PDB file of C-alpha atoms and ligand atoms in Angstrom:
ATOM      1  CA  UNK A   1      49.270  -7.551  29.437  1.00 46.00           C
ATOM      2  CA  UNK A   2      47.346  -4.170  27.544  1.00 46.00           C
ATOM      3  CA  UNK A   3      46.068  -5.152  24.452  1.00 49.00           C
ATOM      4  CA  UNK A   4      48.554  -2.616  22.587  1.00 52.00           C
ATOM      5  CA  UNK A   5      51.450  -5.281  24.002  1.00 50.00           C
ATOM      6  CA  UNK A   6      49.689  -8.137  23.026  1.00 49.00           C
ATOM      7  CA  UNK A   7      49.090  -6.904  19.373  1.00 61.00           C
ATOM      8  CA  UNK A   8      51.603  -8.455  16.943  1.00 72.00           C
ATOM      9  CA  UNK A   9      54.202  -6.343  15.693  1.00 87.00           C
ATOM     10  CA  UNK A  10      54.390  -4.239  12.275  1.00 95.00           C
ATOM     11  CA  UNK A  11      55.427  -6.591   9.538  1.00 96.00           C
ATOM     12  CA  UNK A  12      57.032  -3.733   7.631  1.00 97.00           C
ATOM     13  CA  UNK A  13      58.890  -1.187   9.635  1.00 98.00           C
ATOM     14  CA  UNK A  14      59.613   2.021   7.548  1.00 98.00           C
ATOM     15  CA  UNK A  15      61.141   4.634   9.768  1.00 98.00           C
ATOM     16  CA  UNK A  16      62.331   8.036   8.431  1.00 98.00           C
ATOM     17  CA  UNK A  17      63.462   7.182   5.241  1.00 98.00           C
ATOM     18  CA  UNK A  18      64.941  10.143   2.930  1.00 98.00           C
ATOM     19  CA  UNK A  19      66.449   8.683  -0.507  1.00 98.00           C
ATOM     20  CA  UNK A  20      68.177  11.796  -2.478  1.00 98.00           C
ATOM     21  CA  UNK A  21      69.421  11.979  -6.138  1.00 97.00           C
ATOM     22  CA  UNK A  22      72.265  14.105  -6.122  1.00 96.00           C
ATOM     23  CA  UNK A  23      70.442  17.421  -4.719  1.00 96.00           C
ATOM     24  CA  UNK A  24      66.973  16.269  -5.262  1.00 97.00           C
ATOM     25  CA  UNK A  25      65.419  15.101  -2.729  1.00 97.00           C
ATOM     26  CA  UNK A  26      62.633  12.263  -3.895  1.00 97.00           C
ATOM     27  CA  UNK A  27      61.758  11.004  -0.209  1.00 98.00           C
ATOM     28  CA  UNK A  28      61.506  13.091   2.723  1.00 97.00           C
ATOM     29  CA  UNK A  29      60.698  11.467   6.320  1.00 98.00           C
ATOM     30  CA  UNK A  30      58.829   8.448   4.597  1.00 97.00           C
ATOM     31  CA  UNK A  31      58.064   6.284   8.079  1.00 98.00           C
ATOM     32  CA  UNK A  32      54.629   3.414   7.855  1.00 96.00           C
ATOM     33  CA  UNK A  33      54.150   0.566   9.219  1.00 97.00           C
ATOM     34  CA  UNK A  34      52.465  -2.199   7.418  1.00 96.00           C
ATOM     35  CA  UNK A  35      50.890  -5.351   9.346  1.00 95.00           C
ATOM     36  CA  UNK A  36      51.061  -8.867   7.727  1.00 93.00           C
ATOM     37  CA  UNK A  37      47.955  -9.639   5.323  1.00 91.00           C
ATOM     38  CA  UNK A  38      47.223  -5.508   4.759  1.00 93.00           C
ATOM     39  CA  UNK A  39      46.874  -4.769   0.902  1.00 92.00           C
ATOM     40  CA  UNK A  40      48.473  -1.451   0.729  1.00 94.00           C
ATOM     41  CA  UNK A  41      48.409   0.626  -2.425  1.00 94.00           C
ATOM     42  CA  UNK A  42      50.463   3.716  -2.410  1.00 95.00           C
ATOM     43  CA  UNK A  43      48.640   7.081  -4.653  1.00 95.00           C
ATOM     44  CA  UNK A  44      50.129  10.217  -5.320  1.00 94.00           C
ATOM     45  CA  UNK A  45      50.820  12.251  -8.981  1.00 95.00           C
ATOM     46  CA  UNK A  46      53.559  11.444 -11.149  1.00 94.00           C
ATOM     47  CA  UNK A  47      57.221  12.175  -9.717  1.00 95.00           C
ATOM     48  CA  UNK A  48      56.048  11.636  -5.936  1.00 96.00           C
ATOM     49  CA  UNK A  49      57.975   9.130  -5.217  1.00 96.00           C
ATOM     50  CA  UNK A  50      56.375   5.958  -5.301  1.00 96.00           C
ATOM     51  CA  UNK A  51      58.832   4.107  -7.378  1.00 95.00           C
ATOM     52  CA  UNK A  52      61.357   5.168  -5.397  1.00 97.00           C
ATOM     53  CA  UNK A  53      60.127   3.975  -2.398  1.00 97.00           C
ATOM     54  CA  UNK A  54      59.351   0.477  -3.588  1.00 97.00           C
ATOM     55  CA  UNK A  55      62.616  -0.161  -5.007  1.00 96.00           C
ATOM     56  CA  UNK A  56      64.605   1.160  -2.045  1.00 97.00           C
ATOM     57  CA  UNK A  57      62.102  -1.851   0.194  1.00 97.00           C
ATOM     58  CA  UNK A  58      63.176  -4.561  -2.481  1.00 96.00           C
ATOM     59  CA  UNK A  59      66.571  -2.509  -1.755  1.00 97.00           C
ATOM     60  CA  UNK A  60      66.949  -1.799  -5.777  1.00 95.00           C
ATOM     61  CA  UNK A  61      68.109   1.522  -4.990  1.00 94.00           C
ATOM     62  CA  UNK A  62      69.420   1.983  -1.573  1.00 96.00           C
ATOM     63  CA  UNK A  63      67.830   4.953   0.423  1.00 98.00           C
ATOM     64  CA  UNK A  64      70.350   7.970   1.229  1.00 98.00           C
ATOM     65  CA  UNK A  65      69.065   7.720   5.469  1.00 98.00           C
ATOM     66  CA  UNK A  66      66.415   6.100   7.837  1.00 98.00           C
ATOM     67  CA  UNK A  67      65.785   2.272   8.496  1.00 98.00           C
ATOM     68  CA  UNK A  68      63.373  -0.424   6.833  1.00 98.00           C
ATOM     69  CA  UNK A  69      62.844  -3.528   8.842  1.00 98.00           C
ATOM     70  CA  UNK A  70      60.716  -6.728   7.925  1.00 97.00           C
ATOM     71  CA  UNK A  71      59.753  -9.122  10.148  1.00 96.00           C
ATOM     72  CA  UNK A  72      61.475  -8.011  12.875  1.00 95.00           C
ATOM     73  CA  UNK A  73      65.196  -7.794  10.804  1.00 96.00           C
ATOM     74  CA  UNK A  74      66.700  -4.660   9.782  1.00 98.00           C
ATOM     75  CA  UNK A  75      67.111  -5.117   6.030  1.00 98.00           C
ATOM     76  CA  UNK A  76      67.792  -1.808   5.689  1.00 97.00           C
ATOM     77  CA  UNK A  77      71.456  -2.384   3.768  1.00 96.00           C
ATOM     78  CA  UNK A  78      71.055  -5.806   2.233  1.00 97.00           C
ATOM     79  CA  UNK A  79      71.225  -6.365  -1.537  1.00 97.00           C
ATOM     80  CA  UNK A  80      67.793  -7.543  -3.216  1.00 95.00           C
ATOM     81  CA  UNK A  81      68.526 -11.291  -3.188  1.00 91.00           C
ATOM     82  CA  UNK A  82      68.901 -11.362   0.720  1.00 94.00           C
ATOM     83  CA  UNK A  83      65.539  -9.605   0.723  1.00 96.00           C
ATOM     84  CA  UNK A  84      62.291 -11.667   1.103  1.00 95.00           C
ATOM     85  CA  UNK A  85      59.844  -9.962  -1.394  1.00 95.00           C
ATOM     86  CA  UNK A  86      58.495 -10.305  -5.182  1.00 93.00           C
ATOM     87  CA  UNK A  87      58.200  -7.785  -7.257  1.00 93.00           C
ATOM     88  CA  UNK A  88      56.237  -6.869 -10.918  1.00 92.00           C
ATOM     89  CA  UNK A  89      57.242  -4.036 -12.685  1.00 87.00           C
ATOM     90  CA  UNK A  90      54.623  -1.756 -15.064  1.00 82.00           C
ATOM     91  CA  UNK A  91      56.421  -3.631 -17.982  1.00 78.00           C
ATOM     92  CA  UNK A  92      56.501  -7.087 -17.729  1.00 72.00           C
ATOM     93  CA  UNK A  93      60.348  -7.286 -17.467  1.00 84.00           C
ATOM     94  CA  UNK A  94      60.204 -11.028 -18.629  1.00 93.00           C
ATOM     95  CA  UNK A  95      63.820 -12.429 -19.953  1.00 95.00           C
ATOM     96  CA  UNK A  96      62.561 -12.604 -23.494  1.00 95.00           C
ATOM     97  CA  UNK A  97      65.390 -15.748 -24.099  1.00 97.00           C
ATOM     98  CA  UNK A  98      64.097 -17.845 -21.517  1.00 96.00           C
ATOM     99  CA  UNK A  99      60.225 -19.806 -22.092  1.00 97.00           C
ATOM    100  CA  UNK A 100      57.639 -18.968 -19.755  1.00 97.00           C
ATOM    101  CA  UNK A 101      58.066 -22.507 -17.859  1.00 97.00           C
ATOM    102  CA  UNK A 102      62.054 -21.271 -17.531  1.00 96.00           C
ATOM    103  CA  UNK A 103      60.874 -16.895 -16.777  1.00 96.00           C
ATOM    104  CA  UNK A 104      58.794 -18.653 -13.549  1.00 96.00           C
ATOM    105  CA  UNK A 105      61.541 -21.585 -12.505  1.00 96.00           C
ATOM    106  CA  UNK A 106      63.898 -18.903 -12.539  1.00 92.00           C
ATOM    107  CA  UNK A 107      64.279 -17.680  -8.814  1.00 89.00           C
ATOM    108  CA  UNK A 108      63.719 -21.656  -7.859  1.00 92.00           C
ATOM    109  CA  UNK A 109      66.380 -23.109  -9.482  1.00 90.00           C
ATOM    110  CA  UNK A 110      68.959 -21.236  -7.249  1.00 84.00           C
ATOM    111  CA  UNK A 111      67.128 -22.686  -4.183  1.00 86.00           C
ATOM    112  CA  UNK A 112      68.123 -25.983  -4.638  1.00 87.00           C
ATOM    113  CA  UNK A 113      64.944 -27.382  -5.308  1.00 91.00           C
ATOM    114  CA  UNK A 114      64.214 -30.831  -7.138  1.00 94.00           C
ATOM    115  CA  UNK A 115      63.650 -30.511 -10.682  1.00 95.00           C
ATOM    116  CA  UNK A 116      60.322 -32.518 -10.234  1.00 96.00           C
ATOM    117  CA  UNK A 117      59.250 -30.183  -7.145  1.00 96.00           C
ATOM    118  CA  UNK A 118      59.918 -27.129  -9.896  1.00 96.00           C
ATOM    119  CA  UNK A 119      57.909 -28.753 -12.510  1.00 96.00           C
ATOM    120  CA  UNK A 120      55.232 -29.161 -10.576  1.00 96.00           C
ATOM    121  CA  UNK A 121      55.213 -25.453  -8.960  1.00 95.00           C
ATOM    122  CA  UNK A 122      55.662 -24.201 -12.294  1.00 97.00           C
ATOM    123  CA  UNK A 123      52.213 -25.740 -13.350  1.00 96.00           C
ATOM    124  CA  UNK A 124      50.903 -24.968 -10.144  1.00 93.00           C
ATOM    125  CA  UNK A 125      51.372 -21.293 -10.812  1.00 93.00           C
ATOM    126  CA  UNK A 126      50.108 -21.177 -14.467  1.00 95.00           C
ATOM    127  CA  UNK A 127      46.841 -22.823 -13.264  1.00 91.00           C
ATOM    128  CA  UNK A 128      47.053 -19.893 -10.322  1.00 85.00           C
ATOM    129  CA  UNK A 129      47.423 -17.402 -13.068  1.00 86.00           C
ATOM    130  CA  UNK A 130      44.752 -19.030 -15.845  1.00 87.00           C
ATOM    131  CA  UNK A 131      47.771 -19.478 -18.016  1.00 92.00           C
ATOM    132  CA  UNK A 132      48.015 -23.399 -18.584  1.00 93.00           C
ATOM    133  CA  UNK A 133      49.653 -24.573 -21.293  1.00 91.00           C
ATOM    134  CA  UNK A 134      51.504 -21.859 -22.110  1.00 94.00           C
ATOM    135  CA  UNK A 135      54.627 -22.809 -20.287  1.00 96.00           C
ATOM    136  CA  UNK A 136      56.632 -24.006 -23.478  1.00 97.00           C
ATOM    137  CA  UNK A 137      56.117 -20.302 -25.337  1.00 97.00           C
ATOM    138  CA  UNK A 138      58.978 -17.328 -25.587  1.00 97.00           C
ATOM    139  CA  UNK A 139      57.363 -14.168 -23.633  1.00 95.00           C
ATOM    140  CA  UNK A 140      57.019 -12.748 -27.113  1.00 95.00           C
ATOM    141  CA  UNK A 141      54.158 -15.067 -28.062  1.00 96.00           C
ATOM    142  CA  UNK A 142      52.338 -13.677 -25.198  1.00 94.00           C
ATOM    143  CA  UNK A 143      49.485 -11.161 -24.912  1.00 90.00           C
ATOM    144  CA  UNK A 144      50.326  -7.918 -22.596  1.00 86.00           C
ATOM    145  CA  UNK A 145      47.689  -9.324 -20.105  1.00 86.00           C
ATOM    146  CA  UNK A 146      49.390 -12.679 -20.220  1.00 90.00           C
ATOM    147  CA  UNK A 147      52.479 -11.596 -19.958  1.00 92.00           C
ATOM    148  CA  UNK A 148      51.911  -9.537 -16.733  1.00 89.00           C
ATOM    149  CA  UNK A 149      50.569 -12.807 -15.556  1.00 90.00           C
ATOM    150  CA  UNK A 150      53.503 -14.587 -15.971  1.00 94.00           C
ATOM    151  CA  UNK A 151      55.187 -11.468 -14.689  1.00 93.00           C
ATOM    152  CA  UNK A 152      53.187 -12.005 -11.149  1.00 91.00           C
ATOM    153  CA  UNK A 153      53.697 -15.567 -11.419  1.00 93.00           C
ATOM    154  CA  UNK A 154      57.066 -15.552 -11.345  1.00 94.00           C
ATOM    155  CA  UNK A 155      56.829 -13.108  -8.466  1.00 93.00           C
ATOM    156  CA  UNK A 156      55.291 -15.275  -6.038  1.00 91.00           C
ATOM    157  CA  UNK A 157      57.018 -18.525  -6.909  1.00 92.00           C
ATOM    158  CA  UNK A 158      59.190 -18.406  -4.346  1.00 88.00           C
ATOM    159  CA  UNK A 159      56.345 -17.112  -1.913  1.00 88.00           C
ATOM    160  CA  UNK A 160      57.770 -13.803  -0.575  1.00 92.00           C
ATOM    161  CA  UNK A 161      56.827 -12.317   2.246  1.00 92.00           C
ATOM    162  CA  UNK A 162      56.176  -9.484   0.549  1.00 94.00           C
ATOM    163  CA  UNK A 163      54.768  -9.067  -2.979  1.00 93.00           C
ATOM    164  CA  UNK A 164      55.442  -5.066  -4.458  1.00 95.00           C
ATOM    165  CA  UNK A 165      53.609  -4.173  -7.580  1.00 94.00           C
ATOM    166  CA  UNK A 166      54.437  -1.116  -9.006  1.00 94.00           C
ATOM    167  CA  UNK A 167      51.410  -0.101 -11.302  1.00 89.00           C
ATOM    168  CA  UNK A 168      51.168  -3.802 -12.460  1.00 87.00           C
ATOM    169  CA  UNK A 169      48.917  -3.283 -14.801  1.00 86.00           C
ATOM    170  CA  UNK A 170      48.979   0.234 -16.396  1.00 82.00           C
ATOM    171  CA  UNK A 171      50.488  -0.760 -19.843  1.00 78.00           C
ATOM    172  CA  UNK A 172      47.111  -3.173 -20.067  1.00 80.00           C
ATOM    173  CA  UNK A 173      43.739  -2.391 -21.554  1.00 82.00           C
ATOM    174  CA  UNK A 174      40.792  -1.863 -19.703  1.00 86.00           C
ATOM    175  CA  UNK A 175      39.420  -5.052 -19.876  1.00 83.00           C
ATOM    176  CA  UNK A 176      42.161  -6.999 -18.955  1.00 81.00           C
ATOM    177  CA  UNK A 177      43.329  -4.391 -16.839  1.00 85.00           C
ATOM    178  CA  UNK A 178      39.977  -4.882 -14.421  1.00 87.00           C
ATOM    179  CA  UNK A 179      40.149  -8.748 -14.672  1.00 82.00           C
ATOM    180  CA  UNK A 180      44.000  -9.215 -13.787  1.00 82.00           C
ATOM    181  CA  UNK A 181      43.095  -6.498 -10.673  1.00 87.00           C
ATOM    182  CA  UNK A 182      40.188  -8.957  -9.372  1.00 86.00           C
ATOM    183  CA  UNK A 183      42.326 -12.179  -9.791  1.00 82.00           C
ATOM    184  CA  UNK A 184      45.728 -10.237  -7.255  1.00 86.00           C
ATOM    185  CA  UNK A 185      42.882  -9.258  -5.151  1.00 87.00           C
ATOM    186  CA  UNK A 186      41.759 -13.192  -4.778  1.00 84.00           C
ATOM    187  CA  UNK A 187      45.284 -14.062  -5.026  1.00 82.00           C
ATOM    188  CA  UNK A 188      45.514 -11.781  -1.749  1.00 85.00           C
ATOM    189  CA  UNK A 189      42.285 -13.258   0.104  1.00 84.00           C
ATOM    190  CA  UNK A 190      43.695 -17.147  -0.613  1.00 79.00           C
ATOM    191  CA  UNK A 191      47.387 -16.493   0.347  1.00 72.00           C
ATOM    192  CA  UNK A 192      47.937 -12.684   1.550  1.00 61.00           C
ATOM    193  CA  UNK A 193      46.168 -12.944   5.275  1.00 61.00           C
ATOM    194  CA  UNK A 194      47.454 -14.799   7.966  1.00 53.00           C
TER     195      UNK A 194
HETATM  196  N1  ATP B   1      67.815   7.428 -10.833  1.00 62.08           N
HETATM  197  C1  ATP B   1      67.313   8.657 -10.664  1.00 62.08           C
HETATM  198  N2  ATP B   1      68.103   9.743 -10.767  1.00 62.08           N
HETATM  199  C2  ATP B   1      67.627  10.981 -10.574  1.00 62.08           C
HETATM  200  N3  ATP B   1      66.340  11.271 -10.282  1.00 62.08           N
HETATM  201  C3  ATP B   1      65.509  10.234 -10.162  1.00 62.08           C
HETATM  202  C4  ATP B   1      65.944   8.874 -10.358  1.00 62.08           C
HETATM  203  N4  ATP B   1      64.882   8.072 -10.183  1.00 62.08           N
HETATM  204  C5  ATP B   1      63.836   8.865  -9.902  1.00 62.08           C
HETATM  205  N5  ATP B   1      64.201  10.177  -9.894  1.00 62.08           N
HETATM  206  C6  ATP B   1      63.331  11.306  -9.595  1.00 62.08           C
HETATM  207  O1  ATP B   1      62.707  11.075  -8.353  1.00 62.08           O
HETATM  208  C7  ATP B   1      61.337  11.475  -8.395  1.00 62.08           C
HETATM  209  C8  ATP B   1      60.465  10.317  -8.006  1.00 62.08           C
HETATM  210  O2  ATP B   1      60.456   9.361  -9.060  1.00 62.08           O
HETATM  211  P1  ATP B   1      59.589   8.042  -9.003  1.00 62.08           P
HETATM  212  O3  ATP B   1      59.953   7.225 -10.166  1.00 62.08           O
HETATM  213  O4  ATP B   1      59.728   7.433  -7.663  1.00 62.08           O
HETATM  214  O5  ATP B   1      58.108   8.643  -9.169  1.00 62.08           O
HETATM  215  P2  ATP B   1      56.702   7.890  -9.213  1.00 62.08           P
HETATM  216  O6  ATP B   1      55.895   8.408  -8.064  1.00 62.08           O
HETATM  217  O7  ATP B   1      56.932   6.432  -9.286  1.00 62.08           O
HETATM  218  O8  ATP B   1      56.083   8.438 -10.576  1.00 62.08           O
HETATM  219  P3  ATP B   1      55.181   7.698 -11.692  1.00 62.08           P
HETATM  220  O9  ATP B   1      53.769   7.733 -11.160  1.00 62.08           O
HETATM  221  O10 ATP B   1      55.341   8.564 -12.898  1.00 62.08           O
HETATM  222  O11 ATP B   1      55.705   6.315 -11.881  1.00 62.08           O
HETATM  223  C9  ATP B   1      61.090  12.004  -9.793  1.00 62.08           C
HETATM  224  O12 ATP B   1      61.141  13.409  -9.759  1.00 62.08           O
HETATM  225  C10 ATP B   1      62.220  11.437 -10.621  1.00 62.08           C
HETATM  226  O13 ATP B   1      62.567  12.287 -11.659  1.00 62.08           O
HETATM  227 MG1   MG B   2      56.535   4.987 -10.714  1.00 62.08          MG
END
């Protein structure tokens, strides 16, 4: 066997994807592959499309033509929740009726899962986040910064396959802007590589 056929396959598939708004065209022959564990951060100026491309992968907004496939399934025309990814949005997008213990437990509790199992995750990812303790609170008693945490714990509760941030952390400051980008990047070396 060559080494190109032993090689594992793409995780993410994105073949010749063209999403359109009425006649404006916002992707135009979009095709990457992305291989499982890769950080991948996608630049370009205001308007270029990167929203639009992350949303039509968590299949948000479905693209107009062309194929996404992940982990070897064409996903390509399935709604969100039959997706496997987790996603945090530049604001934090938290329900601001439920308590930070409920904002997290929130994908879990349509799993199935035992109410002690979510407990304990719950904690698990507040300790992941540096956010103990704060589980009881409204989202509204929350710091920006530790709100976005909450935001990105919630996203990996249910340990997607896929984790899409779109500009996660523009709407902080500086200083908690560089510290929340180190902690996804460790976040990334514990759990992202295979
Ligand atoms: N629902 C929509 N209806 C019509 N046009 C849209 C819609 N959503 C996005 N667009 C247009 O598509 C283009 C791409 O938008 P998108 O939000 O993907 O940009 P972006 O790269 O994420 O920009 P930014 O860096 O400002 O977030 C823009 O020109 C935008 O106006
Ligand atoms: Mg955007």
């Amino acid at each position: 066997m060559s080494e190109d056929n032993a090689k594992a396959e793409a995780f993410l598939k994105i073949r010749d994807l063209w999403k359109a708004f009425g006649n404006f065209v916002a992707l135009k022959e979009i095709s990457l592959e992305i291989n499982e564990g890769e950080f991948v951060c996608f630049l370009g100026p205001s308007g270029c499309g990167k929203t639009t491309l992350l949303r039509a992968v968590a299949g948000l907004d479905l693209q107009t033509s062309g194929s996404i496939e992940q982990a070897g399934r064409d996903i390509s025309n399935l709604p969100p929740a039959e997706r496997d990814f987790g996603i945090v949005f530049q604001s934090y997008a938290l329900f601001p009726n439920l308590t930070i213990e409920k904002n997290i437990a929130f994908g879990l509790e349509n799993t199935g899962m035992k109410k002690t199992a979510i407990t304990a995750r719950v904690t698990e990812l507040l300790e992941l986040v540096g956010l103990p303790d704060q589980g009881r609170k409204y989202p509204a008693q929350l710091s920006g910064g530790q709100q976005q945490r909450i935001a990105l714990a919630r996203a990996i509760a249910m340990e997607p396959g896929l984790l899409l941030l779109d500009e996660p952390l523009s709407a902080l400051d500086a200083k908690v802007r560089v510290h929340l980008r180190h902690e996804i990047k460790e976040l990334h070396h514990h759990h992202g590589h295979p």
